PDB file of C-alpha atoms in Angstrom:
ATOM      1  CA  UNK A   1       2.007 -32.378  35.408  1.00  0.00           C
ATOM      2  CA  UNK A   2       1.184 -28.486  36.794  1.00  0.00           C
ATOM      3  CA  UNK A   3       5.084 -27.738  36.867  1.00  0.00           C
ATOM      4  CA  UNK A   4       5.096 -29.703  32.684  1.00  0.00           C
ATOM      5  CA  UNK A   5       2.280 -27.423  31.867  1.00  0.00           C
ATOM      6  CA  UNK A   6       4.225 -24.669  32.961  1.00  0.00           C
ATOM      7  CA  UNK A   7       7.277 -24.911  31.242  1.00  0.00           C
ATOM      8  CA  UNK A   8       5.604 -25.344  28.020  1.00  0.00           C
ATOM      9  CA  UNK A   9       3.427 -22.406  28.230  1.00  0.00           C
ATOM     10  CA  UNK A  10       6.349 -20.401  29.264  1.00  0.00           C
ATOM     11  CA  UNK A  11       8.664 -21.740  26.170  1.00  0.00           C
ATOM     12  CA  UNK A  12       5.696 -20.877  24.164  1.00  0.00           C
ATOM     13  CA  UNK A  13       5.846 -17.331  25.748  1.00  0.00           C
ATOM     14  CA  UNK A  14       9.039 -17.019  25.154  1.00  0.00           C
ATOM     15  CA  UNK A  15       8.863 -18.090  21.067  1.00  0.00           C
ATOM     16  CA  UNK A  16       6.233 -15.758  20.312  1.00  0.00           C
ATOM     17  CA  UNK A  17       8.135 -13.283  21.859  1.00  0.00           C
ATOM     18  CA  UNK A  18      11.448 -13.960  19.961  1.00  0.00           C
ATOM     19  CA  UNK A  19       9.610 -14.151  16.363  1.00  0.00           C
ATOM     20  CA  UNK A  20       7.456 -10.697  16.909  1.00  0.00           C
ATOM     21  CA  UNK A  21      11.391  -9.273  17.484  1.00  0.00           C
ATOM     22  CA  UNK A  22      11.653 -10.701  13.361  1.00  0.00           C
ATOM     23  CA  UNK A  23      11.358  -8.014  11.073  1.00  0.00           C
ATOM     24  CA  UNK A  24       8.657  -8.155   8.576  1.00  0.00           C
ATOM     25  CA  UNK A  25       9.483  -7.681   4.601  1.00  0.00           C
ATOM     26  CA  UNK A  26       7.872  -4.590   3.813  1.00  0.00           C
ATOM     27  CA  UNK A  27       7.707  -4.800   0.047  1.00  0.00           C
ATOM     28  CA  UNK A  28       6.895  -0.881  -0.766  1.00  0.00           C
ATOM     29  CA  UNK A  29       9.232   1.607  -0.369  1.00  0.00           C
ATOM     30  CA  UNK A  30       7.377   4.267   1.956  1.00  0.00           C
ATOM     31  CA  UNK A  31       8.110   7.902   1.330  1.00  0.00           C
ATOM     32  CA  UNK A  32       9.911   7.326  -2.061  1.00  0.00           C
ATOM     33  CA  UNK A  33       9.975   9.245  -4.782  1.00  0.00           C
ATOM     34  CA  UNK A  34       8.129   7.953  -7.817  1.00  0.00           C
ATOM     35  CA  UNK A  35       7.160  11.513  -9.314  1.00  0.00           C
ATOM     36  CA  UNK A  36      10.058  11.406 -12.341  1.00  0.00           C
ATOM     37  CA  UNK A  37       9.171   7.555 -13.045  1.00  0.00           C
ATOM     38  CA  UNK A  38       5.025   9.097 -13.672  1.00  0.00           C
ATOM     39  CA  UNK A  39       4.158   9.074 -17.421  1.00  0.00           C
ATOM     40  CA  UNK A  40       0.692  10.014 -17.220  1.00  0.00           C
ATOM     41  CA  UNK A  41      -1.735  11.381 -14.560  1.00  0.00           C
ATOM     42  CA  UNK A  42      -5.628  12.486 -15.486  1.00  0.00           C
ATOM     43  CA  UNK A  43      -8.632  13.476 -13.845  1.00  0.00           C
ATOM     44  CA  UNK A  44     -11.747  13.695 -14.846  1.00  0.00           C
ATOM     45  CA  UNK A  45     -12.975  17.358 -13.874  1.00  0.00           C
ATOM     46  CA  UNK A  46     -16.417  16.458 -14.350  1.00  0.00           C
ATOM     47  CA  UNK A  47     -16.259  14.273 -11.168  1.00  0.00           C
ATOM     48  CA  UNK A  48     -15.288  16.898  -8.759  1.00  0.00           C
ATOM     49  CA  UNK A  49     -17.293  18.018  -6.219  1.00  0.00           C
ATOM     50  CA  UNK A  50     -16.447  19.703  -2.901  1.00  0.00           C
ATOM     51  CA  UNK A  51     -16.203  16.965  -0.248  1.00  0.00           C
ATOM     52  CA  UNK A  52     -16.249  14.164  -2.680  1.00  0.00           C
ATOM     53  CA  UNK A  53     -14.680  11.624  -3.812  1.00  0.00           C
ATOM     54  CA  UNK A  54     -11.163  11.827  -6.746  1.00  0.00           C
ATOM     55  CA  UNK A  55      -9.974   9.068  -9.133  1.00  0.00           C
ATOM     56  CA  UNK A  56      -7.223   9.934 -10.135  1.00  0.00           C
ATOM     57  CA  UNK A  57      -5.377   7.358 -13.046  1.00  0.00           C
ATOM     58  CA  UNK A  58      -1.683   7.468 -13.420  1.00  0.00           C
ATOM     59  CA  UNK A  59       0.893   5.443 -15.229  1.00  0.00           C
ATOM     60  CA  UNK A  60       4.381   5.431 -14.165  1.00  0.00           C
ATOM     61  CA  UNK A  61       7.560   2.863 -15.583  1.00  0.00           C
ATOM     62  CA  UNK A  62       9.284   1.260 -12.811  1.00  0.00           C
ATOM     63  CA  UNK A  63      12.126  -1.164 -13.963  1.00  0.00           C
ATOM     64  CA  UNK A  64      10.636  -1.334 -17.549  1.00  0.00           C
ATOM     65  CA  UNK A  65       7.099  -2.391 -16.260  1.00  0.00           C
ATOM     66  CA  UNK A  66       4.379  -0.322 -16.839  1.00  0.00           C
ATOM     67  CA  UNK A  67       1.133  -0.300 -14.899  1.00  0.00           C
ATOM     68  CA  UNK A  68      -1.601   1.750 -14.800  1.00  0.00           C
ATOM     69  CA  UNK A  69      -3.347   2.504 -11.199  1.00  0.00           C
ATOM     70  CA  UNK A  70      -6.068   4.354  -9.713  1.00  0.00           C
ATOM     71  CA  UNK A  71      -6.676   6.271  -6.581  1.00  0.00           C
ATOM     72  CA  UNK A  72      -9.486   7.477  -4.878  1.00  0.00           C
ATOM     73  CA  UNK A  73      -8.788  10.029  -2.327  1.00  0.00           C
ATOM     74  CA  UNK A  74     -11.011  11.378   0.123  1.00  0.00           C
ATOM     75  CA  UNK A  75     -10.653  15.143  -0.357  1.00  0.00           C
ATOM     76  CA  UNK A  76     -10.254  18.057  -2.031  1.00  0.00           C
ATOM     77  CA  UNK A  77      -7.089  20.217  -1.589  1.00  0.00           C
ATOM     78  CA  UNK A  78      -5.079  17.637   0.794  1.00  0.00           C
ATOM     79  CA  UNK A  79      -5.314  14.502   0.372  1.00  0.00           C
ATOM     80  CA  UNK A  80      -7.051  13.034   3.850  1.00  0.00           C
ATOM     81  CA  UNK A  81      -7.295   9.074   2.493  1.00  0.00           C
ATOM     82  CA  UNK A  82      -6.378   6.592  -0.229  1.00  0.00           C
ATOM     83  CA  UNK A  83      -9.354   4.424  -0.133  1.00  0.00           C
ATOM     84  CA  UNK A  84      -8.882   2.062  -3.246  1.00  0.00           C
ATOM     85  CA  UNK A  85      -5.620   1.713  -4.776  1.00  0.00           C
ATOM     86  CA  UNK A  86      -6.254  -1.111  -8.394  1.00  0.00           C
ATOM     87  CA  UNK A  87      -3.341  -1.969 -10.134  1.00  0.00           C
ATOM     88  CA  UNK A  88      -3.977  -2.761 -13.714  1.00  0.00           C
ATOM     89  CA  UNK A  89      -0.801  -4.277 -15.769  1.00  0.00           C
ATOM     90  CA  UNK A  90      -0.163  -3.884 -19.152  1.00  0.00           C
ATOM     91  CA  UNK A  91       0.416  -6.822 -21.135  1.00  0.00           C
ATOM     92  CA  UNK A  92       2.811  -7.064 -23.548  1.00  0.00           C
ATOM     93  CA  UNK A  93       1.961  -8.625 -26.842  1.00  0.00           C
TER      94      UNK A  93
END
């Protein structure tokens, strides 16, 4: 029963081992480019202070979808952190 036990905790082991070797789909393209696909990109000047908070809304057209998103960084000058990232689509009519 003890030697049973064993085995199947060590075949367990082993398969959760094997499938954390299985590469995970990573969706976004990190570090890319997107500057020349950008259509529009505001902020609102009146919402800047030193140490606060930035939205800033831009539209880009990837692949003939638009979207609009917004981004609220944690800094002024460099950017430190995104904090909120909302995509809004556009529907077509």
């Amino acid at each position: 029963m003890k030697k049973c036990r064993n085995i199947i905790l060590s075949m367990l082991f082993i398969i959760t081992n094997i499938t954390s070797l299985i590469p995970v789909h990573v969706y976004a393209d990190s570090g890319r480019d997107i500057s020349s696909n950008v259509t529009s990109l505001t902020v609102d000047p009146t919402n800047i202070t030193d140490g606060g908070n930035i939205k800033v809304k831009f539209s880009f057209d990837e692949k003939k979808k638009t979207s609009s998103q917004v981004i609220i960084f944690g800094s002024i000058g460099q950017v430190k952190e995104i904090f909120a990232v909302k995509d809004f689509k556009k529907k077509s009519h």
